Tab-separated table of C-alpha atoms and ligand atoms in Angstrom:
chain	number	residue	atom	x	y	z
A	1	UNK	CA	62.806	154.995	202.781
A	2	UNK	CA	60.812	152.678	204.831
A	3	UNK	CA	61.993	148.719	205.078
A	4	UNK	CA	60.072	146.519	203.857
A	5	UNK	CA	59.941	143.340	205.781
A	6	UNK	CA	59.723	139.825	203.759
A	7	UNK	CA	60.299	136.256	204.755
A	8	UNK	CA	61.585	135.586	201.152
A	9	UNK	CA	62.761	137.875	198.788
A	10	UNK	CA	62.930	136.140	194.993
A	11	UNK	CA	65.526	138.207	193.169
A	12	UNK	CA	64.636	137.283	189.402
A	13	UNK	CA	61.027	136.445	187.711
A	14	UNK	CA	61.879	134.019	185.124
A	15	UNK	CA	61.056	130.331	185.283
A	16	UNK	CA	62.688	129.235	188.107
A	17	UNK	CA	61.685	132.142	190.289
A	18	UNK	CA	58.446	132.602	189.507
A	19	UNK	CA	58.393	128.921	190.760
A	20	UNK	CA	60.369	129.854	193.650
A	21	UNK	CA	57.724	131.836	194.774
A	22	UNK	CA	55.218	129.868	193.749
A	23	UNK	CA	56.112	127.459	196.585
A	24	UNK	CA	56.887	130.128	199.391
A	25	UNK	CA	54.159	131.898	198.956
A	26	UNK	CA	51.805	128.659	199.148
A	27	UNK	CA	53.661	127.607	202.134
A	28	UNK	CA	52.307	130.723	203.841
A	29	UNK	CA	55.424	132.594	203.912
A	30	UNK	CA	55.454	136.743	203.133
A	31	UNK	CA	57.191	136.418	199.517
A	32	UNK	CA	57.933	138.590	197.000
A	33	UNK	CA	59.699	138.514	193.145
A	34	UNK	CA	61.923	141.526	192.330
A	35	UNK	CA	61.770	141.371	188.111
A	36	UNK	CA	63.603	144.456	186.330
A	37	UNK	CA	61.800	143.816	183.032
A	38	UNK	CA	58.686	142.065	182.987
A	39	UNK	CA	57.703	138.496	184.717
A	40	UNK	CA	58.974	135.773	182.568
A	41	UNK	CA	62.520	135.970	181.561
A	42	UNK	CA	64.222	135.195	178.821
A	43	UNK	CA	61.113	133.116	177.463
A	44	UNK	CA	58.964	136.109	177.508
A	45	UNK	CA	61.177	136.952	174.925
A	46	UNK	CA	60.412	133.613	173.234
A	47	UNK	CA	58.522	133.440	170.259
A	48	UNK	CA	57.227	129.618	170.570
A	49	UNK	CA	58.165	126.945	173.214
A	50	UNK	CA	57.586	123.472	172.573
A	51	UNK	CA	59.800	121.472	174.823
A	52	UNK	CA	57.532	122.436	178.034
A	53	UNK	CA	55.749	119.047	179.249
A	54	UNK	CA	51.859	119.379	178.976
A	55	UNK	CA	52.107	122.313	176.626
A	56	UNK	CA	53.006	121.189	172.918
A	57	UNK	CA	53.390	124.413	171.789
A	58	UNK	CA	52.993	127.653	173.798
A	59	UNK	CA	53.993	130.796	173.214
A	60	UNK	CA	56.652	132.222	175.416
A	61	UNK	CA	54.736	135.562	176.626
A	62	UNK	CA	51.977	133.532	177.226
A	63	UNK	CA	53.459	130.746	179.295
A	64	UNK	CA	55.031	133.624	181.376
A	65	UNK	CA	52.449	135.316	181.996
A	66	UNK	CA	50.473	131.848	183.183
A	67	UNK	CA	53.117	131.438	185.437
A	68	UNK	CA	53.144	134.530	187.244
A	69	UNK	CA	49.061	134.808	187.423
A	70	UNK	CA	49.581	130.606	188.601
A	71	UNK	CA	52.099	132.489	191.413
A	72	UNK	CA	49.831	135.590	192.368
A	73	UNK	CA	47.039	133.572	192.725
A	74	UNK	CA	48.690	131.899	195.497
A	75	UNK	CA	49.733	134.960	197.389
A	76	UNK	CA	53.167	135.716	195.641
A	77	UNK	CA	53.496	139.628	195.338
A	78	UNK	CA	55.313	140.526	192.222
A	79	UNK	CA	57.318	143.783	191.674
A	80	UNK	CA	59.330	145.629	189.094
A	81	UNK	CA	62.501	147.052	189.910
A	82	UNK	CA	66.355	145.852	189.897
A	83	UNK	CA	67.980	144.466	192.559
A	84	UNK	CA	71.065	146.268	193.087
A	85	UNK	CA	73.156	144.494	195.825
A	86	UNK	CA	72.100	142.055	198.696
A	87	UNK	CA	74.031	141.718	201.882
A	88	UNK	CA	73.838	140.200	205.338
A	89	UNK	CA	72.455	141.940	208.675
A	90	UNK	CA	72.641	139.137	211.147
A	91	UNK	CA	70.331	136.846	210.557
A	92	UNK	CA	68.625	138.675	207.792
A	93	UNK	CA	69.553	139.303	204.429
A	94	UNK	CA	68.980	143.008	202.695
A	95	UNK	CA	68.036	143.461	199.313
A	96	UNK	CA	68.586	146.919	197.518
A	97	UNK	CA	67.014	147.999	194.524
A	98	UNK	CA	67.843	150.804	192.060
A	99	UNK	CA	64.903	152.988	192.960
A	100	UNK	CA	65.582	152.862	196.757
A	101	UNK	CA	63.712	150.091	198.214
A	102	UNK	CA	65.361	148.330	200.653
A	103	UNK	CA	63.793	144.690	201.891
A	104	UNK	CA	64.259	142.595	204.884
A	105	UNK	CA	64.259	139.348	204.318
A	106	UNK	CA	64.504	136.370	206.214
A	107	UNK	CA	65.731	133.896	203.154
A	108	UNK	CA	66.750	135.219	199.605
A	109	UNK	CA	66.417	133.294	196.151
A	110	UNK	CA	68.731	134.309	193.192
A	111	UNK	CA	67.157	133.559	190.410
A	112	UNK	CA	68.644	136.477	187.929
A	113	UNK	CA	69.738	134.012	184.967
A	114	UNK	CA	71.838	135.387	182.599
A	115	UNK	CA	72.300	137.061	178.818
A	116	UNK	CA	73.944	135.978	175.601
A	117	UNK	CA	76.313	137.834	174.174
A	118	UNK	CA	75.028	139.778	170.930
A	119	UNK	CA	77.411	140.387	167.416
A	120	UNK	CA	75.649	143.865	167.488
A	121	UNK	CA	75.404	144.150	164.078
A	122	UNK	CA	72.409	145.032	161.940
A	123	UNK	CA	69.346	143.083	161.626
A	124	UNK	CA	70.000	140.692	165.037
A	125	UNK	CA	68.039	142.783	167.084
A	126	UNK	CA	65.440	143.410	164.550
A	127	UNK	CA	65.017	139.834	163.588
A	128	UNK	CA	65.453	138.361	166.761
A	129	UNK	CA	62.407	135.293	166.870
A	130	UNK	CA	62.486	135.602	162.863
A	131	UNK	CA	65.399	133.696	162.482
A	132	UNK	CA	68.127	135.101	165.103
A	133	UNK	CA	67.918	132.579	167.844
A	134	UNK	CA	70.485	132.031	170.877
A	135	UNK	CA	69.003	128.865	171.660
A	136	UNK	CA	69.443	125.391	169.190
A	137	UNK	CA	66.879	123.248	171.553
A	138	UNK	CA	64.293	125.960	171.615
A	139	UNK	CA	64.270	127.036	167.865
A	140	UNK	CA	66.273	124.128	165.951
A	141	UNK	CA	62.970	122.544	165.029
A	142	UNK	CA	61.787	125.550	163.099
A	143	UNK	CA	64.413	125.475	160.890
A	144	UNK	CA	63.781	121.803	159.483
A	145	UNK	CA	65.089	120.852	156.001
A	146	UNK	CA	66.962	124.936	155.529
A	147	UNK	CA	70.446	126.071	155.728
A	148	UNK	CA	71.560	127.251	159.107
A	149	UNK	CA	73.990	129.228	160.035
A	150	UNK	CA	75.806	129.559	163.800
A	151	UNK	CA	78.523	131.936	164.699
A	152	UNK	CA	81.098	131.353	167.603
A	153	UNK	CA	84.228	128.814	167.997
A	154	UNK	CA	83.639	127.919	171.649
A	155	UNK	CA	82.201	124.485	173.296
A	156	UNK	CA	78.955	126.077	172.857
A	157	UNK	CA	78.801	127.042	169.261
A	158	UNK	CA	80.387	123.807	168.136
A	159	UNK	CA	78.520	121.265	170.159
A	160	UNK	CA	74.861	123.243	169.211
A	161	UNK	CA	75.848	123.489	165.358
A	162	UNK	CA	75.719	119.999	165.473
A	163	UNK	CA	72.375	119.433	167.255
A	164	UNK	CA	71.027	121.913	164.588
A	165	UNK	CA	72.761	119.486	161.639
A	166	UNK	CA	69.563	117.131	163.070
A	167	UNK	CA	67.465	119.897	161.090
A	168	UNK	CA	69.171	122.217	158.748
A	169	UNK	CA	69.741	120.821	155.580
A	170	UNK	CA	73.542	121.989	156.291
A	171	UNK	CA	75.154	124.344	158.898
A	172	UNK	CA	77.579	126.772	158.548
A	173	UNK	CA	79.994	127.214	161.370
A	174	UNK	CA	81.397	130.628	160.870
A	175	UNK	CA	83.941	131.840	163.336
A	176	UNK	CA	86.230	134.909	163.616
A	177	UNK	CA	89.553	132.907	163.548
A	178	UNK	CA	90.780	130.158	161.998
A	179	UNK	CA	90.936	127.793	164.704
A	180	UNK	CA	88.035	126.810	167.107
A	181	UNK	CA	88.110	127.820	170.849
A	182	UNK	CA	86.360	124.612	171.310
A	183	UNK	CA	87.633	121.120	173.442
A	184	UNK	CA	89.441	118.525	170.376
A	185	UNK	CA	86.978	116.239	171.302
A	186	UNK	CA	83.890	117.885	170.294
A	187	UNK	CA	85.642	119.526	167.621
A	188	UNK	CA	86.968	116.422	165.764
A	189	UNK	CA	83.321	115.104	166.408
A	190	UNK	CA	82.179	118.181	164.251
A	191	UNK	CA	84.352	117.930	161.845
A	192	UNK	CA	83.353	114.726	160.630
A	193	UNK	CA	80.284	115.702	160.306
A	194	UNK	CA	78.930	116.065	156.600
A	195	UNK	CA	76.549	118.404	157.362
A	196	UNK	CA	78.610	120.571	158.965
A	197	UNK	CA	80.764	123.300	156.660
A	198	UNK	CA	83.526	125.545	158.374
A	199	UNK	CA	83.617	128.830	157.309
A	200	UNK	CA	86.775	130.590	158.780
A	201	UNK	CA	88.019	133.784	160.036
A	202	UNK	CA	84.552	135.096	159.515
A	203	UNK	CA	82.486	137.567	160.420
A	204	UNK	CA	79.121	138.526	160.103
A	205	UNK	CA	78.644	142.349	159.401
A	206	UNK	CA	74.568	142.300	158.627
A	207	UNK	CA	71.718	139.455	158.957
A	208	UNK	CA	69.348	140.511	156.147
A	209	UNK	CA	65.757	140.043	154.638
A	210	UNK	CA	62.539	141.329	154.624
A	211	UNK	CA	60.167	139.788	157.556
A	212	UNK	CA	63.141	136.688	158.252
A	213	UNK	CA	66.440	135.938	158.012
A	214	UNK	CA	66.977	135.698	154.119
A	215	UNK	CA	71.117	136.092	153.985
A	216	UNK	CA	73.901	137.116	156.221
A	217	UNK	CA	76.330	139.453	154.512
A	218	UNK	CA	79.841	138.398	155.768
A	219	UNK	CA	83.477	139.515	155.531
A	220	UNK	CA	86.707	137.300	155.483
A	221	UNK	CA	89.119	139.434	158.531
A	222	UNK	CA	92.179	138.345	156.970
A	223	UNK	CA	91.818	139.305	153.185
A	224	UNK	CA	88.534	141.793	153.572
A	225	UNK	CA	86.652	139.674	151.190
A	226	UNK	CA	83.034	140.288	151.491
A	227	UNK	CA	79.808	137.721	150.093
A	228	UNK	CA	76.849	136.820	150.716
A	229	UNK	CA	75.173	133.119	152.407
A	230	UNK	CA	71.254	132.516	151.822
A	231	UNK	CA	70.456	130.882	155.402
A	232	UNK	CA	66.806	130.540	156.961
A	233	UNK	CA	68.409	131.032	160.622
A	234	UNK	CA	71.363	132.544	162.371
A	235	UNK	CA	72.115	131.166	165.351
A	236	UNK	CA	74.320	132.812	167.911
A	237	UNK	CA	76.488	131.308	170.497
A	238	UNK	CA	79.556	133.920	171.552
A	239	UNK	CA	78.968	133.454	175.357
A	240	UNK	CA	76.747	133.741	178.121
A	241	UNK	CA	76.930	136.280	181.262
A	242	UNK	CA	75.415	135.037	184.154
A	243	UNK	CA	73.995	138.280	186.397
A	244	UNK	CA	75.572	136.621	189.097
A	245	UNK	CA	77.047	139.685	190.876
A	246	UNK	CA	74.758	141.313	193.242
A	247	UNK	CA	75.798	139.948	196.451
A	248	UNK	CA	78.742	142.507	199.029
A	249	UNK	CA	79.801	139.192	200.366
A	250	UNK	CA	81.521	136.755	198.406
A	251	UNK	CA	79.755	133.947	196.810
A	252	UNK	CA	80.908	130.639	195.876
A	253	UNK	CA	81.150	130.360	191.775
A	254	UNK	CA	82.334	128.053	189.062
A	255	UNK	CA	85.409	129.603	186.557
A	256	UNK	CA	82.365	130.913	184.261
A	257	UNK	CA	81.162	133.048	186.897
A	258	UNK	CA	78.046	130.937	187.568
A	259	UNK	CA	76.764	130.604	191.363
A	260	UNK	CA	77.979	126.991	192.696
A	261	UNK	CA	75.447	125.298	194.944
A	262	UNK	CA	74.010	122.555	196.436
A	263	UNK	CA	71.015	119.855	195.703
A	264	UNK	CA	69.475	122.238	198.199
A	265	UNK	CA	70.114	124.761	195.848
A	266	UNK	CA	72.033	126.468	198.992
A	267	UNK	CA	74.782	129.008	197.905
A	268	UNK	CA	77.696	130.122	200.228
A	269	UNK	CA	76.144	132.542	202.260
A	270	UNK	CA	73.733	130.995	204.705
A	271	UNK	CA	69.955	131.987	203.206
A	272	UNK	CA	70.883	132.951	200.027
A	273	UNK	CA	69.837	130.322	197.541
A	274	UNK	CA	70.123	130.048	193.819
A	275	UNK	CA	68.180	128.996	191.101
A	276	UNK	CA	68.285	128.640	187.582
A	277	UNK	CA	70.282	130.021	184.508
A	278	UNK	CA	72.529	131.559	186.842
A	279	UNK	CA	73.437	128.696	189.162
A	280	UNK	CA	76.446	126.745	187.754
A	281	UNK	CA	74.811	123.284	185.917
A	282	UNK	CA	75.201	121.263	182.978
A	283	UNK	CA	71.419	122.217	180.740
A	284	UNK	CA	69.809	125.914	180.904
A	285	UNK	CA	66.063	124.699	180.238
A	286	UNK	CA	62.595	126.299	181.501
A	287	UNK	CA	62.375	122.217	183.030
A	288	UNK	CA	65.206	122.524	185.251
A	289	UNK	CA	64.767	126.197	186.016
A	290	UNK	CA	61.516	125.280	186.996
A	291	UNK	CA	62.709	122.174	189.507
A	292	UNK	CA	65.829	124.501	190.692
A	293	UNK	CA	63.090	126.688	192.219
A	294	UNK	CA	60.825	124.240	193.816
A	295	UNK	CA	63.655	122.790	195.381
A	296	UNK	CA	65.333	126.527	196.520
A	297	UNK	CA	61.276	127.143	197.663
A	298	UNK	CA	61.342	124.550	199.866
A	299	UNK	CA	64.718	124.435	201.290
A	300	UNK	CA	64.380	128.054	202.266
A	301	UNK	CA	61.122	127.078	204.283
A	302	UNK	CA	62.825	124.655	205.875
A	303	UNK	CA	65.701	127.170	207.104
A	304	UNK	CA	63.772	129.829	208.030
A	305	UNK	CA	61.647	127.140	210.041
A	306	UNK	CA	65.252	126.011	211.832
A	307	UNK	CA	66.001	129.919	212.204
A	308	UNK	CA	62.378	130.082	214.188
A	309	UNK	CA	63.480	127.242	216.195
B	1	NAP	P1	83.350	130.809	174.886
B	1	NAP	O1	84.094	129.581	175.210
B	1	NAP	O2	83.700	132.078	175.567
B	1	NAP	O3	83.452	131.009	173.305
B	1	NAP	C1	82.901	132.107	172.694
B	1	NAP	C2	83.227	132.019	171.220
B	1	NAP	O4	82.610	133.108	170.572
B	1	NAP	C3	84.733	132.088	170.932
B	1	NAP	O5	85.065	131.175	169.913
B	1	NAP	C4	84.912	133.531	170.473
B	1	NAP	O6	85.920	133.680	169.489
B	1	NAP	C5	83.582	133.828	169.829
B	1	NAP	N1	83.229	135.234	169.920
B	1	NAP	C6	83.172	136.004	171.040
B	1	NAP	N2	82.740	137.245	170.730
B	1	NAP	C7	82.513	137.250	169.401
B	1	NAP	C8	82.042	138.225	168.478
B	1	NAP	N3	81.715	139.459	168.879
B	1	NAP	N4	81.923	137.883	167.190
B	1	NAP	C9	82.257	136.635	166.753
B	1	NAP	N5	82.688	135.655	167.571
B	1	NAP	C10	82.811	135.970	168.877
B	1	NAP	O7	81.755	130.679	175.128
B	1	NAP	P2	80.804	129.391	175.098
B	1	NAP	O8	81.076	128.544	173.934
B	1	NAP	O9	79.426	129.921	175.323
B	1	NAP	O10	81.243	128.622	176.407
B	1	NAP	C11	81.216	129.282	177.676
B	1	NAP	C12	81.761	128.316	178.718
B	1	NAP	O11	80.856	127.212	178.862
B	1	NAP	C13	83.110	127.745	178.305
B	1	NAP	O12	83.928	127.615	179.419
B	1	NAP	C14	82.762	126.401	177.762
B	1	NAP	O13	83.821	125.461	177.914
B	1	NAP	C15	81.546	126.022	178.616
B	1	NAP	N6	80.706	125.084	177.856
B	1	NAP	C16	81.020	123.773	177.941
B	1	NAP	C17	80.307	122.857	177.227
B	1	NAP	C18	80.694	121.430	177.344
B	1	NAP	O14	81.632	121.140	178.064
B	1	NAP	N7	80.018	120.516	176.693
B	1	NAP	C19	79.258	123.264	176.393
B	1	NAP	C20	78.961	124.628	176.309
B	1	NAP	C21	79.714	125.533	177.032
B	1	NAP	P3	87.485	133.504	169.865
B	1	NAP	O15	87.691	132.031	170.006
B	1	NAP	O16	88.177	134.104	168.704
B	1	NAP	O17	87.692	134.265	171.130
């Protein structure tokens, strides 16, 4: 299989790498995005987005797709495959992907994000954008004035049921045990919160209803109780995987298995940058994603410019 030679190879074609190569490509440098589904991410799984500046509602397929046209028209070659592993040959990087392709690259931008953990039960998949949601900021507005449920115990779950209680008429917090996972802190913040209702070692077995979420159907774990809770949205929050291992060499990451890096978005491994959902960082928002890769665009120049030196 012949090598293809790049000067920056953009593993990832979300948000912040489709930005990424935005920016190399317009600085003249050879770049190309490696995207195993299609350009866009997680928000071309999106039904609306309305927290994007300049764009008071957009849907998320669409605001991918202007973002990777916005890229292409500037030179950035765009590609559909997975990355498999990426290692260091002196003082280039290799990129592998599942069908064979091998690229040579002078600089490489991570820029894989990550996935939320599903319940895997039925009806989440089917009415995921119809009232299954993994994001409170994106989707919390839809939900204004109706009863909201959110399943998990952890910081997450806790701390994004009560960002939704600024919408739902009430949320229910229903986790598997009977204690939350969560830090005290946020926890005693939630629970003295009126809007917030605690619905204990809980779990959801089907999210039901006939174009939306209608009702979940749920079953107590400790006494096999089972009922019913009308709820206009279900939002999930049982962890996030970053894709954060494709690298042979070690990299540098947080105890959540997020990349760490620098305000130059500089991992490591000298040339491999990260952007992003994956890269370890307090929000995971289109907005930063999209700064994350400017900034990785740009700082990768700038090292390939000192490796030319
Ligand atoms: P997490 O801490 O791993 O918590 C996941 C929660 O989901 C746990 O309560 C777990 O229950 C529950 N769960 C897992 N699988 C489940 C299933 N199949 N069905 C029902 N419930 C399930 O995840 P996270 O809340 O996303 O947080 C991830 C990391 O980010 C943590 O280290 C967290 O501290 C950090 N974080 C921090 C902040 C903050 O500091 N403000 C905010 C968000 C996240 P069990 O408890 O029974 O295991």
């Amino acid at each position: 299989m012949a090598v293809k030679e790049y000067d920056i190879v953009v593993v990832g074609g979300g948000p912040g790498g489709l930005t990424a190569g935005l920016y190399a490509a317009r600085a003249n440098r050879k770049t190309i995005s490696i995207e195993k589904f299609q350009p866009g991410g997680q928000i071309a799984n999106t039904e609306d987005v309305e927290d994007y500046p300049g764009f008071e509602h957009i849907l998320g397929g669409e605001l991918a797709q202007k973002m990777a046209n916005h890229a292409k028209k500037f030179g950035l070659e765009i590609t559909s495959d997975e990355v498999t592993e990426i290692y260091s040959e002196g003082k280039h990087r290799m990129v592998i992907t599942a069908s064979g392709d091998i690229y040579k690259a002078r600089a490489v931008i991570i820029s894989t994000g990550g996935s939320p953990n599903h319940i895997n039960v039925p009806g989440e998949k089917e009415f995921a954008g119809r009232g299954v949601s993994y994001c409170a900021i994106c989707d919390g507005a839809f939900f204004r004035n109706q009863v909201i449920a959110v399943v998990g115990g952890g910081d997450a779950a806790v701390e994004e049921a009560m960002f939704l209680t600024k919408y739902g008429s009430k949320v229910y917090l229903i986790h598997r045990r009977d204690e939350l996972r969560a830090q005290k802190v946020i926890q005693n913040r939630a629970f003295a919160n009126s809007k917030m209702e605690f619905v204990w070692n809980t779990v959801v077995e089907s999210i039901n209803g006939e174009n939306r979420v209608q009702s979940l159907s749920l079953r107590n774990v400790k006494t096999g109780e089972k009922s019913a809770l009308e709820v206009g949205a279900i939002f999930i929050f049982v962890g996030f995987v970053p894709n954060s291992n494709i690298t042979r060499e070690l990299l540098a990451k947080d105890k959540n298995g997020y990349i760490i890096t620098n305000d130059r978005m500089e991992t490591s491994i000298k040339g491999i940058f990260a952007c992003g959902d994956v890269r370890s960082q307090l929000v995971r928002q289109i907005t930063n994603a999209v700064g994350d890769g400017t900034t990785a665009a740009v700082a990768a120049e700038k090292y390939i410019e000192e490796l030319d030196d």
